[in-house]
Amino acid sequence: MSVLKSSSFKKVLQYAKPFKSKLFSVAFWAIFLAIVAALRPLVLNITIDKYFVNSGKETNVIQDYFLNLMSFILEDGNNAYNIKILVALMLIILILEVVAQYFFVYVSSWLGQDIVKVIREKLFSHLASFKMRYFDNEPVGKLITRCVSDMENIASIFSQGLFMIVSDFLKMIIVLAFMLIINWKITCIVLLILPLILIATNIFNKKMKVAFNEVRNEVANLNTFIQERLTGMKIVQLFNREKIELEKFKEINEKHNKAWLKNILYNSIFFPIADIISSITLGLVVYFGALFIINGDTQTSVGQLISFNMYISMLYNPLRQIADKFNVMQMGIVAADRVFEILETHEEVQDNGTIHSEKLQGNIKIENVKFSYIKGEEILKGLNLEVKQGETIAIVGATGAGKSTIINLLNRFYEIDSGRILIDDININDYSLETLRKEIAMVLQDVFLFADSIYNNITLFDENIKKEEVYEAAKKIGIHDFLMSLPNGYDYDVKERGVMLSSGQRQLIAFLRAFISNPSILILDEATSSIDSYSEELIQNATKKLTEGRTSIIIAHRLATIVNADKIIVMDKGLIVEQGNHNELLKLENGFYKKLYEAQFEKPEVLS
């Protein structure tokens, strides 16, 4: 019963409250099913004792009540007719049992899916609000497991676990009540053996909880490994790592296999033991029942022994099934533990800003900002920077200098350690996240496209953006003809991560995506570092159009793309070491920028 006391189980139940009508429906069908199931052996008992054996044995209260209830159909002395009626009644009861079972399973599964739908949406919304720091530390495969397979296991708590257990307990209680009324002596024999299977079930449940924890851990590890290798399959094949990765996969798969084998072992031990106990109980009932009849006990009959054969099965089978359902419950609770661990993780970007602005001017001030991804390892060391409205600045520097970190902080993907960032003289924390991110558009080096049409990748499913607006924007930045040249034009499916397009083509779509959002601030992060010659001219034209009249920050390794920037910021080890325009920086003797430029070009060129 430790499963039912689990805090995660109680939390899952909280999500069932809005679905009270379905809960009541499940309860009704569970009770109805338990009563109907217990009636068939009773009718068989009466049929045999009353119209077959004709033993004249004493009837009990429940048999008398049933016979009185059926008196308007049954005929005294016409045994053949009465047997037909009772057989037909058993058939009707069987049909009712099937109908009740259908509605019970259907509604309980429906309820489980409704609850999981709510939890899954809450989990996705919660993950979407997390800081980037969280995703830096958590494997994607693990999070996919939480959102997909773990959710299905939570649904099974209701569809195959909790309600099935409740139904089985109800059936056992009603069956025991019938057995006690029919023949309390034989029932006592059954009850003497019952504790054995209860003890076995309890031990089984404890072992299975440990086993399921191991299974879920190994499933998460397996998902993480496969997700990473499939995503990086090009690298695996490029460096001939197929055999090495296969060996690693075999090792993880072996652990997964062993975890499941432990699960199978416990099942293999428990269910035969349950069968043996059930068979011993049946044998004892037949033996002592026969002794009672031989010794002239008028309260024991052949019909009772036959009906008790069915009742024992109905009493012990639910116990076996309850053990099996507890397995499902254990798996569901373990999954719930993992899901609620994420839901109770507070890594959200704090959206306490109250300022909602339709349009920002684009003045940016970064004042003494310090930041570290890992505590104690500062990336930015007291950075100060000012960008005026409509100004285009470029940031250059060696890898790890902190260039991309600036734009991550500007978008509040990460929170700064100290200092402050202002836009239009207002702290970015005072803006709502929706306003802040709506007014900042980014074009990254590694463009991410969804497995969908080009049009949907441009608008990102914003219903307020019409196709005509997209066409017009594409014409303005000079890529409409290119997009129309693709199969199906704007409806061309780029597949997962845009694999059907070259890197340059993906960049063009990213430029249009940024342009259509009409941002106040534009950020190009290495957006021209991996383009092909065909796309270079288009991207250069698109860059000019995008930066026109708006504050723009360009991060680039290719210095030829930033020579016309209003101001160039040179960074090294988290600090600004030089700043000025292209010509000014080239005039600095032994300047950092000058060395970078000379490394890319044979002779420095001063623009007139």
Coordinates of C-alpha atoms in Angstrom, one line a residue:
M1 CA 0.0 0.0 0.0
S2 CA 3.1 2.2 0.1
V3 CA 2.2 3.2 -3.5
L4 CA -1.0 4.8 -2.5
K5 CA 0.8 6.8 0.2
S6 CA 3.3 8.2 -2.3
S7 CA 3.3 12.0 -2.5
S8 CA 3.5 11.8 -6.3
F9 CA 0.4 9.6 -6.3
K10 CA -1.5 12.2 -4.3
K11 CA -0.3 15.0 -6.6
V12 CA -1.6 13.0 -9.7
L13 CA -5.0 12.6 -8.0
Q14 CA -5.2 16.3 -7.6
Y15 CA -5.4 16.5 -11.4
A16 CA -8.5 14.3 -11.4
K17 CA -10.6 16.8 -9.6
P18 CA -11.9 18.7 -12.7
F19 CA -13.2 15.4 -14.1
K20 CA -15.7 14.5 -11.4
S21 CA -18.4 13.2 -13.8
K22 CA -15.9 10.6 -15.2
L23 CA -14.9 9.7 -11.7
F24 CA -18.5 9.0 -10.7
S25 CA -19.0 7.1 -13.9
V26 CA -16.0 4.9 -13.2
A27 CA -17.2 4.3 -9.6
F28 CA -20.7 3.3 -10.8
W29 CA -19.4 0.8 -13.4
A30 CA -16.9 -0.7 -10.9
I31 CA -19.7 -1.4 -8.3
F32 CA -22.1 -2.7 -11.0
L33 CA -19.4 -5.0 -12.4
A34 CA -18.6 -6.4 -9.0
I35 CA -22.2 -7.2 -8.2
V36 CA -23.0 -8.7 -11.6
A37 CA -19.8 -10.9 -11.5
A38 CA -20.8 -12.4 -8.2
L39 CA -24.3 -13.4 -9.4
R40 CA -23.3 -16.0 -12.0
P41 CA -21.9 -18.6 -9.4
L42 CA -25.0 -18.0 -7.3
V43 CA -27.4 -18.8 -10.1
L44 CA -25.3 -21.9 -11.0
N45 CA -25.5 -23.0 -7.3
I46 CA -29.3 -22.6 -7.2
T47 CA -29.7 -24.4 -10.6
I48 CA -27.7 -27.4 -9.5
D49 CA -29.1 -27.8 -6.0
K50 CA -32.7 -27.0 -6.8
Y51 CA -33.2 -28.6 -10.2
F52 CA -30.4 -31.1 -10.8
V53 CA -29.4 -32.8 -7.5
N54 CA -32.8 -32.3 -5.9
S55 CA -31.1 -32.9 -2.5
G56 CA -33.6 -31.0 -0.3
K57 CA -30.8 -29.2 1.4
E58 CA -31.5 -26.1 3.4
T59 CA -31.4 -22.9 1.4
N60 CA -29.8 -19.7 2.7
V61 CA -31.0 -16.1 2.9
I62 CA -29.6 -15.0 -0.4
Q63 CA -30.9 -18.1 -2.2
D64 CA -34.3 -17.6 -0.8
Y65 CA -34.3 -14.0 -1.8
F66 CA -33.3 -14.8 -5.3
L67 CA -35.9 -17.5 -5.7
N68 CA -38.6 -15.2 -4.4
L69 CA -37.5 -12.6 -6.8
M70 CA -37.7 -15.1 -9.7
S71 CA -40.9 -16.7 -8.6
F72 CA -43.0 -14.8 -11.2
I73 CA -41.0 -16.6 -14.0
L74 CA -40.2 -20.0 -12.5
E75 CA -42.8 -22.8 -12.4
D76 CA -43.1 -25.3 -9.6
G77 CA -42.5 -28.9 -10.7
N78 CA -41.3 -27.9 -14.2
N79 CA -37.6 -28.4 -13.7
A80 CA -36.7 -28.5 -17.5
Y81 CA -38.4 -25.1 -18.0
N82 CA -36.8 -23.6 -14.9
I83 CA -33.3 -24.8 -16.0
K84 CA -33.7 -23.1 -19.3
I85 CA -34.8 -19.9 -17.6
L86 CA -31.8 -19.9 -15.2
V87 CA -29.3 -20.7 -18.0
A88 CA -30.8 -17.8 -20.0
L89 CA -30.4 -15.7 -16.9
M90 CA -26.7 -16.7 -16.6
L91 CA -26.2 -15.7 -20.2
I92 CA -27.8 -12.3 -19.6
I93 CA -25.7 -11.8 -16.5
L94 CA -22.6 -12.6 -18.6
I95 CA -23.6 -10.1 -21.2
L96 CA -24.2 -7.4 -18.6
E97 CA -20.7 -8.3 -17.1
V98 CA -19.1 -7.8 -20.5
V99 CA -21.0 -4.5 -21.1
A100 CA -20.0 -3.2 -17.6
Q101 CA -16.4 -4.3 -18.2
Y102 CA -16.3 -2.4 -21.5
F103 CA -17.7 0.9 -20.0
F104 CA -15.5 0.6 -16.9
V105 CA -12.3 0.2 -19.0
Y106 CA -13.3 2.8 -21.6
V107 CA -14.1 5.5 -19.1
S108 CA -11.2 4.9 -16.8
S109 CA -8.8 5.0 -19.8
W110 CA -10.5 8.2 -21.0
L111 CA -10.0 9.8 -17.6
G112 CA -6.4 8.7 -17.5
Q113 CA -5.7 10.3 -20.9
D114 CA -7.6 13.5 -19.9
I115 CA -5.4 13.8 -16.7
V116 CA -2.2 13.2 -18.6
K117 CA -3.1 15.7 -21.3
V118 CA -3.3 18.4 -18.6
I119 CA 0.0 17.3 -16.9
R120 CA 1.8 17.1 -20.3
E121 CA 0.7 20.6 -21.3
K122 CA 1.8 21.9 -17.9
L123 CA 5.2 20.2 -18.2
F124 CA 5.8 21.5 -21.7
S125 CA 4.8 25.0 -20.6
H126 CA 7.1 24.7 -17.6
L127 CA 10.0 23.5 -19.7
A128 CA 9.5 26.3 -22.2
S129 CA 9.9 28.9 -19.4
F130 CA 13.2 27.5 -18.2
K131 CA 16.5 29.3 -18.4
M132 CA 19.0 28.1 -21.0
R133 CA 21.2 27.0 -18.1
Y134 CA 18.8 24.2 -17.4
F135 CA 19.1 22.8 -20.9
D136 CA 22.8 23.1 -20.8
N137 CA 22.9 20.5 -18.0
E138 CA 20.0 18.2 -18.9
P139 CA 20.2 15.6 -21.7
V140 CA 17.5 16.1 -24.3
G141 CA 16.8 12.4 -24.5
K142 CA 16.0 12.4 -20.8
L143 CA 13.5 15.3 -21.2
I144 CA 11.9 13.5 -24.1
T145 CA 11.4 10.5 -21.9
R146 CA 9.7 12.6 -19.3
C147 CA 7.4 14.2 -21.9
V148 CA 6.4 11.1 -23.8
S149 CA 6.9 7.6 -22.3
D150 CA 6.7 8.7 -18.6
M151 CA 3.4 10.4 -19.4
E152 CA 2.0 7.2 -20.8
N153 CA 3.0 5.4 -17.6
I154 CA 1.2 8.1 -15.6
A155 CA -1.9 7.5 -17.7
S156 CA -1.7 3.8 -17.0
I157 CA -2.1 4.6 -13.2
F158 CA -5.8 5.2 -14.1
S159 CA -6.4 3.0 -17.1
Q160 CA -4.7 -0.1 -15.9
G161 CA -3.8 0.5 -12.2
L162 CA -5.8 2.4 -9.6
F163 CA -9.4 1.9 -10.9
M164 CA -8.7 -1.8 -11.8
I165 CA -7.4 -2.3 -8.2
V166 CA -10.5 -0.6 -6.7
S167 CA -12.7 -2.7 -9.0
D168 CA -10.9 -5.9 -8.0
F169 CA -11.2 -5.1 -4.3
L170 CA -14.9 -4.4 -4.6
K171 CA -15.3 -7.7 -6.4
M172 CA -13.4 -9.5 -3.7
I173 CA -15.5 -7.9 -0.9
I174 CA -18.8 -8.8 -2.6
V175 CA -17.7 -12.3 -3.4
L176 CA -16.6 -12.8 0.2
A177 CA -20.0 -11.6 1.4
F178 CA -21.8 -14.0 -0.9
M179 CA -19.5 -16.9 0.2
L180 CA -20.2 -16.2 3.9
I181 CA -23.9 -16.1 3.3
I182 CA -23.9 -19.2 1.2
N183 CA -21.6 -21.3 3.5
W184 CA -19.6 -19.8 6.2
K185 CA -17.8 -23.0 7.1
I186 CA -16.2 -23.4 3.6
T187 CA -15.5 -19.7 3.5
C188 CA -13.5 -20.0 6.7
I189 CA -11.2 -22.6 5.0
V190 CA -10.6 -20.1 2.2
L191 CA -9.9 -17.3 4.6
L192 CA -7.3 -19.4 6.5
I193 CA -5.2 -19.7 3.3
L194 CA -5.8 -16.1 2.1
P195 CA -3.0 -14.5 4.3
L196 CA -0.4 -16.5 2.5
I197 CA -1.2 -14.9 -0.9
L198 CA -1.5 -11.4 0.8
I199 CA 2.0 -11.8 2.3
A200 CA 3.4 -13.0 -1.1
T201 CA 1.7 -10.0 -2.8
N202 CA 3.2 -7.5 -0.3
I203 CA 6.8 -8.9 -0.8
F204 CA 6.3 -8.9 -4.5
N205 CA 5.2 -5.2 -4.6
K206 CA 8.3 -4.1 -2.6
K207 CA 10.7 -5.9 -4.9
M208 CA 8.9 -4.6 -8.0
K209 CA 9.2 -1.0 -6.8
V210 CA 13.0 -1.3 -6.8
A211 CA 13.0 -3.1 -10.1
F212 CA 10.9 -0.4 -11.8
N213 CA 13.2 2.4 -10.6
E214 CA 16.0 0.6 -12.3
V215 CA 14.0 0.1 -15.5
R216 CA 13.0 3.8 -15.7
N217 CA 16.7 4.9 -15.2
E218 CA 17.9 2.6 -17.9
V219 CA 15.1 3.7 -20.3
A220 CA 16.1 7.3 -19.8
N221 CA 19.8 6.5 -20.4
L222 CA 18.9 4.5 -23.5
N223 CA 16.8 7.3 -24.9
T224 CA 19.5 9.9 -24.3
F225 CA 22.1 7.8 -26.0
I226 CA 20.0 7.1 -29.1
Q227 CA 18.8 10.7 -29.4
E228 CA 22.4 12.1 -29.3
R229 CA 23.8 9.5 -31.7
L230 CA 21.0 9.9 -34.3
T231 CA 21.3 13.7 -34.1
G232 CA 25.1 13.4 -34.6
M233 CA 25.1 10.5 -37.1
K234 CA 27.1 12.5 -39.6
I235 CA 29.9 12.8 -37.0
V236 CA 29.7 9.2 -36.1
Q237 CA 30.1 8.1 -39.7
L238 CA 32.6 10.8 -40.6
F239 CA 35.0 9.6 -38.0
N240 CA 34.3 5.9 -38.5
R241 CA 32.9 5.5 -35.0
E242 CA 30.1 3.1 -35.9
K243 CA 31.7 0.1 -34.2
I244 CA 32.8 2.1 -31.1
E245 CA 29.3 3.6 -30.7
L246 CA 27.8 0.1 -31.2
E247 CA 29.9 -1.2 -28.3
K248 CA 28.7 1.7 -26.1
F249 CA 25.1 1.0 -27.1
K250 CA 25.5 -2.7 -26.3
E251 CA 26.8 -1.8 -22.8
I252 CA 23.8 0.5 -22.2
N253 CA 21.4 -2.0 -23.7
E254 CA 22.8 -4.7 -21.5
K255 CA 22.0 -2.7 -18.4
H256 CA 18.5 -2.1 -19.7
N257 CA 18.1 -5.8 -20.4
K258 CA 19.3 -6.7 -16.9
A259 CA 16.9 -4.3 -15.3
W260 CA 14.0 -5.8 -17.2
L261 CA 15.2 -9.4 -16.4
K262 CA 14.9 -8.6 -12.7
N263 CA 11.4 -7.5 -13.3
I264 CA 10.6 -10.7 -15.2
L265 CA 12.2 -12.8 -12.5
Y266 CA 9.9 -11.4 -9.8
N267 CA 6.9 -12.0 -12.0
S268 CA 8.1 -15.6 -12.7
I269 CA 8.3 -16.3 -9.0
F270 CA 5.1 -14.7 -7.8
F271 CA 2.5 -15.9 -10.3
P272 CA 3.3 -19.6 -10.0
I273 CA 3.2 -19.3 -6.1
A274 CA -0.2 -17.6 -6.4
D275 CA -1.4 -20.4 -8.7
I276 CA -0.2 -23.1 -6.2
I277 CA -1.9 -21.3 -3.3
S278 CA -5.1 -21.0 -5.3
S279 CA -5.0 -24.8 -6.2
I280 CA -4.3 -25.8 -2.6
T281 CA -7.3 -23.7 -1.4
L282 CA -9.6 -25.3 -4.0
G283 CA -8.4 -28.8 -3.0
L284 CA -9.0 -28.1 0.7
V285 CA -12.5 -26.7 -0.1
V286 CA -13.4 -29.8 -2.1
Y287 CA -12.0 -32.2 0.5
F288 CA -13.7 -30.6 3.6
G289 CA -16.9 -29.8 1.6
A290 CA -17.2 -33.5 0.6
L291 CA -16.6 -34.5 4.3
F292 CA -19.4 -32.1 5.4
I293 CA -21.8 -33.7 2.8
I294 CA -20.9 -37.3 3.7
N295 CA -21.4 -36.5 7.4
G296 CA -24.9 -35.2 6.7
D297 CA -24.4 -31.5 7.0
T298 CA -27.6 -30.0 5.6
Q299 CA -26.0 -26.6 5.0
T300 CA -23.4 -27.9 2.5
S301 CA -24.4 -29.0 -1.0
V302 CA -22.8 -30.1 -4.3
G303 CA -24.0 -26.9 -5.9
Q304 CA -22.2 -24.9 -3.3
L305 CA -18.9 -26.7 -3.9
I306 CA -19.2 -26.0 -7.7
S307 CA -20.0 -22.4 -7.1
F308 CA -17.2 -22.0 -4.6
N309 CA -14.8 -23.3 -7.3
M310 CA -15.9 -20.2 -9.3
Y311 CA -15.8 -17.9 -6.2
I312 CA -12.3 -19.0 -5.3
S313 CA -11.1 -18.1 -8.8
M314 CA -12.9 -14.8 -8.5
L315 CA -11.3 -14.1 -5.1
Y316 CA -7.8 -15.1 -5.9
N317 CA -7.5 -14.0 -9.5
P318 CA -8.1 -10.3 -8.5
L319 CA -5.3 -10.7 -5.9
R320 CA -3.0 -11.9 -8.7
Q321 CA -4.3 -9.1 -11.0
I322 CA -3.9 -6.6 -8.1
A323 CA -0.3 -7.5 -7.9
D324 CA 0.0 -7.0 -11.6
K325 CA -1.8 -3.7 -11.4
F326 CA 0.5 -2.7 -8.6
N327 CA 3.3 -3.2 -11.0
V328 CA 1.6 -0.8 -13.4
M329 CA 1.0 1.6 -10.5
Q330 CA 4.7 1.3 -9.4
M331 CA 5.8 2.2 -12.9
G332 CA 3.3 5.1 -13.1
I333 CA 4.4 6.5 -9.7
V334 CA 8.1 6.2 -10.6
A335 CA 7.3 8.1 -13.8
A336 CA 5.2 10.7 -11.8
D337 CA 8.2 11.1 -9.4
R338 CA 10.4 12.1 -12.4
V339 CA 7.8 14.4 -14.0
F340 CA 7.0 16.2 -10.7
E341 CA 10.7 16.6 -10.1
I342 CA 10.8 18.8 -13.2
L343 CA 7.5 20.5 -12.4
E344 CA 8.9 21.4 -9.0
T345 CA 12.2 22.6 -10.4
H346 CA 12.3 26.4 -10.2
E347 CA 14.6 27.3 -13.2
E348 CA 12.1 29.7 -14.8
V349 CA 13.1 33.1 -16.1
Q350 CA 11.4 35.4 -13.7
D351 CA 8.8 37.3 -15.7
N352 CA 8.0 40.0 -13.2
G353 CA 8.3 42.9 -15.7
T354 CA 5.3 45.2 -15.9
I355 CA 6.3 47.3 -18.9
H356 CA 4.5 46.3 -22.1
S357 CA 5.7 48.4 -25.1
E358 CA 4.5 48.2 -28.7
K359 CA 7.8 49.5 -30.0
L360 CA 11.3 50.1 -28.4
Q361 CA 13.6 52.8 -29.6
G362 CA 16.6 50.5 -29.4
N363 CA 19.1 52.3 -27.1
I364 CA 21.2 49.7 -25.2
K365 CA 23.4 50.2 -22.2
I366 CA 25.4 47.5 -20.5
E367 CA 26.8 48.7 -17.2
N368 CA 29.5 46.8 -15.3
V369 CA 27.9 43.4 -16.2
K370 CA 29.5 40.3 -14.7
F371 CA 28.4 36.8 -15.7
S372 CA 29.5 33.2 -15.4
Y373 CA 28.0 30.0 -16.7
I374 CA 29.9 28.0 -14.0
K375 CA 30.2 29.6 -10.6
G376 CA 33.7 31.0 -10.1
E377 CA 34.5 31.1 -13.9
E378 CA 33.6 34.5 -15.1
I379 CA 32.9 35.0 -18.8
L380 CA 32.1 38.7 -18.6
K381 CA 34.2 40.7 -16.2
G382 CA 32.6 44.0 -15.6
L383 CA 31.5 44.7 -19.2
N384 CA 30.4 48.3 -20.2
L385 CA 28.9 49.0 -23.6
E386 CA 26.5 51.5 -25.1
V387 CA 24.7 51.1 -28.4
K388 CA 22.6 54.1 -29.7
Q389 CA 19.3 53.9 -31.5
G390 CA 19.7 52.9 -35.2
E391 CA 23.4 52.2 -34.7
T392 CA 25.1 49.1 -36.2
I393 CA 27.9 47.7 -34.1
A394 CA 30.0 44.7 -34.6
I395 CA 31.6 42.6 -31.9
V396 CA 34.7 40.6 -32.7
G397 CA 37.2 38.5 -30.7
A398 CA 38.6 35.1 -30.2
T399 CA 36.4 32.1 -29.4
G400 CA 35.3 32.3 -25.7
A401 CA 35.8 36.1 -25.5
G402 CA 32.1 36.5 -24.5
K403 CA 30.6 37.7 -27.7
S404 CA 27.6 35.4 -27.8
T405 CA 27.1 35.7 -24.1
I406 CA 26.2 39.3 -24.5
I407 CA 23.2 38.5 -26.7
N408 CA 22.2 35.6 -24.5
L409 CA 22.0 38.1 -21.6
L410 CA 20.2 40.7 -23.7
N411 CA 17.4 38.2 -24.4
R412 CA 17.4 37.1 -20.7
F413 CA 18.2 33.5 -21.7
Y414 CA 20.5 33.7 -18.6
E415 CA 20.5 36.0 -15.6
I416 CA 23.5 38.2 -15.0
D417 CA 25.5 37.9 -11.8
S418 CA 25.8 41.6 -11.2
G419 CA 25.5 44.9 -13.0
R420 CA 22.5 45.8 -15.2
I421 CA 21.4 46.0 -18.8
L422 CA 19.2 48.8 -20.0
I423 CA 17.1 49.3 -23.1
D424 CA 15.8 52.8 -23.6
D425 CA 17.1 53.6 -20.0
I426 CA 14.8 50.9 -18.5
N427 CA 16.2 47.7 -16.9
I428 CA 15.4 44.7 -19.1
N429 CA 14.1 42.9 -16.0
D430 CA 11.3 45.6 -15.9
Y431 CA 10.0 44.6 -19.4
S432 CA 7.7 41.7 -19.8
L433 CA 9.5 38.8 -21.5
E434 CA 7.0 38.9 -24.3
T435 CA 7.8 42.6 -25.0
L436 CA 11.5 42.1 -24.7
R437 CA 11.8 39.0 -27.0
K438 CA 9.2 40.3 -29.4
E439 CA 11.4 43.4 -30.0
I440 CA 14.7 41.5 -30.4
A441 CA 15.2 39.3 -33.5
M442 CA 18.1 37.0 -33.9
V443 CA 19.8 35.2 -36.8
L444 CA 22.1 32.6 -35.6
Q445 CA 24.9 30.7 -37.3
D446 CA 23.2 27.4 -36.7
V447 CA 19.7 28.0 -38.0
F448 CA 17.1 25.8 -36.6
L449 CA 14.2 24.9 -38.9
F450 CA 11.2 22.7 -37.9
A451 CA 10.1 19.8 -40.0
D452 CA 7.4 21.9 -41.7
S453 CA 6.9 24.2 -44.7
I454 CA 9.1 27.2 -45.3
Y455 CA 6.1 29.5 -44.8
N456 CA 5.5 28.0 -41.3
N457 CA 9.2 28.3 -40.4
I458 CA 9.1 32.0 -41.4
T459 CA 5.9 32.9 -39.5
L460 CA 6.3 30.3 -36.7
F461 CA 2.6 29.8 -36.9
D462 CA 1.7 33.4 -36.1
E463 CA -1.8 33.7 -37.5
N464 CA -1.5 37.5 -37.7
I465 CA 1.1 37.2 -40.4
K466 CA -0.5 36.8 -43.9
K467 CA 1.1 35.2 -46.9
E468 CA 1.0 38.5 -48.8
E469 CA 3.1 40.1 -46.0
V470 CA 5.6 37.3 -46.2
Y471 CA 5.8 37.6 -50.0
E472 CA 6.3 41.4 -49.8
A473 CA 9.0 41.0 -47.1
A474 CA 10.8 38.4 -49.2
K475 CA 10.8 40.7 -52.2
K476 CA 12.2 43.6 -50.1
I477 CA 15.2 41.6 -49.0
G478 CA 15.6 40.0 -52.4
I479 CA 14.9 36.3 -51.7
H480 CA 11.4 35.8 -53.1
D481 CA 12.6 34.5 -56.4
F482 CA 14.9 32.0 -54.7
L483 CA 12.0 30.7 -52.5
M484 CA 9.6 30.4 -55.4
S485 CA 12.2 28.4 -57.3
L486 CA 11.9 25.6 -54.7
P487 CA 9.5 22.7 -55.2
N488 CA 6.1 24.0 -53.9
G489 CA 7.6 27.4 -53.2
Y490 CA 6.8 28.6 -49.7
D491 CA 5.0 25.3 -49.0
Y492 CA 8.2 23.3 -49.5
D493 CA 8.7 20.9 -46.6
V494 CA 12.3 21.3 -45.3
K495 CA 12.1 18.2 -43.2
E496 CA 13.8 17.8 -39.7
R497 CA 16.1 20.7 -38.9
G498 CA 15.9 21.9 -42.5
V499 CA 18.1 19.1 -43.9
M500 CA 16.6 19.6 -47.4
L501 CA 18.3 23.0 -47.7
S502 CA 21.9 24.2 -47.7
S503 CA 23.3 26.2 -44.8
G504 CA 23.1 29.3 -46.9
Q505 CA 19.5 28.7 -47.8
R506 CA 18.6 28.1 -44.2
Q507 CA 20.3 31.5 -43.4
L508 CA 18.1 33.2 -45.9
I509 CA 15.0 31.8 -44.3
A510 CA 16.2 33.0 -40.9
F511 CA 16.8 36.5 -42.3
L512 CA 13.3 36.6 -43.6
R513 CA 11.9 35.2 -40.3
A514 CA 13.7 38.1 -38.5
F515 CA 12.6 40.7 -41.0
I516 CA 8.9 39.8 -40.9
S517 CA 8.9 40.2 -37.1
N518 CA 9.9 43.9 -37.6
P519 CA 12.1 44.1 -34.5
S520 CA 13.5 47.2 -32.8
I521 CA 16.8 45.4 -32.2
L522 CA 18.5 43.0 -34.6
I523 CA 21.2 40.5 -33.6
L524 CA 23.3 38.6 -36.2
D525 CA 25.4 36.0 -34.4
E526 CA 27.9 34.6 -36.9
A527 CA 25.1 34.6 -39.4
T528 CA 27.4 34.9 -42.4
S529 CA 30.1 32.4 -41.3
S530 CA 28.9 29.3 -43.2
I531 CA 27.2 30.6 -46.4
D532 CA 27.9 29.3 -49.9
S533 CA 28.9 31.6 -52.8
Y534 CA 25.4 31.3 -54.3
S535 CA 23.8 32.7 -51.1
E536 CA 26.5 35.2 -50.1
E537 CA 25.2 38.1 -52.3
L538 CA 21.6 37.5 -51.3
I539 CA 22.6 37.5 -47.6
Q540 CA 24.6 40.6 -47.9
N541 CA 21.7 42.4 -49.5
A542 CA 19.4 41.0 -46.8
T543 CA 21.7 42.2 -44.1
K544 CA 21.7 45.7 -45.5
K545 CA 17.9 45.8 -45.6
L546 CA 17.5 44.2 -42.1
T547 CA 19.9 46.6 -40.4
E548 CA 18.5 49.7 -42.1
G549 CA 17.0 52.1 -39.5
R550 CA 17.2 49.8 -36.5
T551 CA 19.7 49.0 -33.8
S552 CA 21.9 46.1 -34.9
I553 CA 24.5 44.0 -33.2
I554 CA 26.6 41.8 -35.5
I555 CA 28.9 39.1 -34.2
A556 CA 31.3 37.9 -36.9
H557 CA 34.6 36.2 -37.5
R558 CA 34.6 37.2 -41.1
L559 CA 35.8 40.8 -40.7
A560 CA 35.0 41.7 -44.4
T561 CA 31.3 41.6 -43.4
I562 CA 31.6 44.3 -40.7
V563 CA 34.0 46.9 -42.1
N564 CA 31.0 49.3 -42.6
A565 CA 29.7 49.0 -39.1
D566 CA 29.3 52.3 -37.2
K567 CA 31.4 50.9 -34.4
I568 CA 33.5 47.7 -33.9
I569 CA 33.9 46.3 -30.4
V570 CA 36.9 44.1 -29.9
M571 CA 36.6 41.6 -26.9
D572 CA 39.2 39.5 -25.2
K573 CA 38.6 37.3 -22.1
G574 CA 35.3 38.9 -21.2
L575 CA 36.4 42.6 -21.5
I576 CA 36.4 45.2 -24.2
V577 CA 40.0 45.8 -25.3
E578 CA 39.3 48.1 -28.3
Q579 CA 36.5 50.0 -29.9
G580 CA 36.1 52.3 -32.9
N581 CA 35.3 52.1 -36.6
H582 CA 37.3 50.0 -39.1
N583 CA 39.7 52.7 -40.1
E584 CA 40.4 53.8 -36.5
L585 CA 41.1 50.3 -35.3
L586 CA 43.5 49.6 -38.2
K587 CA 45.6 52.6 -37.2
L588 CA 46.3 51.2 -33.7
E589 CA 49.8 49.9 -33.6
N590 CA 49.9 46.2 -32.4
G591 CA 46.1 46.5 -32.1
F592 CA 44.1 43.4 -31.5
Y593 CA 41.7 44.1 -34.4
K594 CA 44.6 44.9 -36.7
K595 CA 46.2 41.5 -36.0
L596 CA 42.8 39.8 -36.6
Y597 CA 42.4 41.7 -39.9
E598 CA 45.9 41.0 -41.1
A599 CA 45.5 37.3 -40.3
Q600 CA 42.5 37.2 -42.7
F601 CA 43.9 39.6 -45.4
E602 CA 47.5 39.9 -46.6
K603 CA 47.5 43.7 -46.4
P604 CA 45.4 46.0 -44.2
E605 CA 43.2 48.2 -46.2
V606 CA 42.1 51.7 -44.9
L607 CA 38.8 52.8 -46.3
S608 CA 38.6 56.3 -47.7

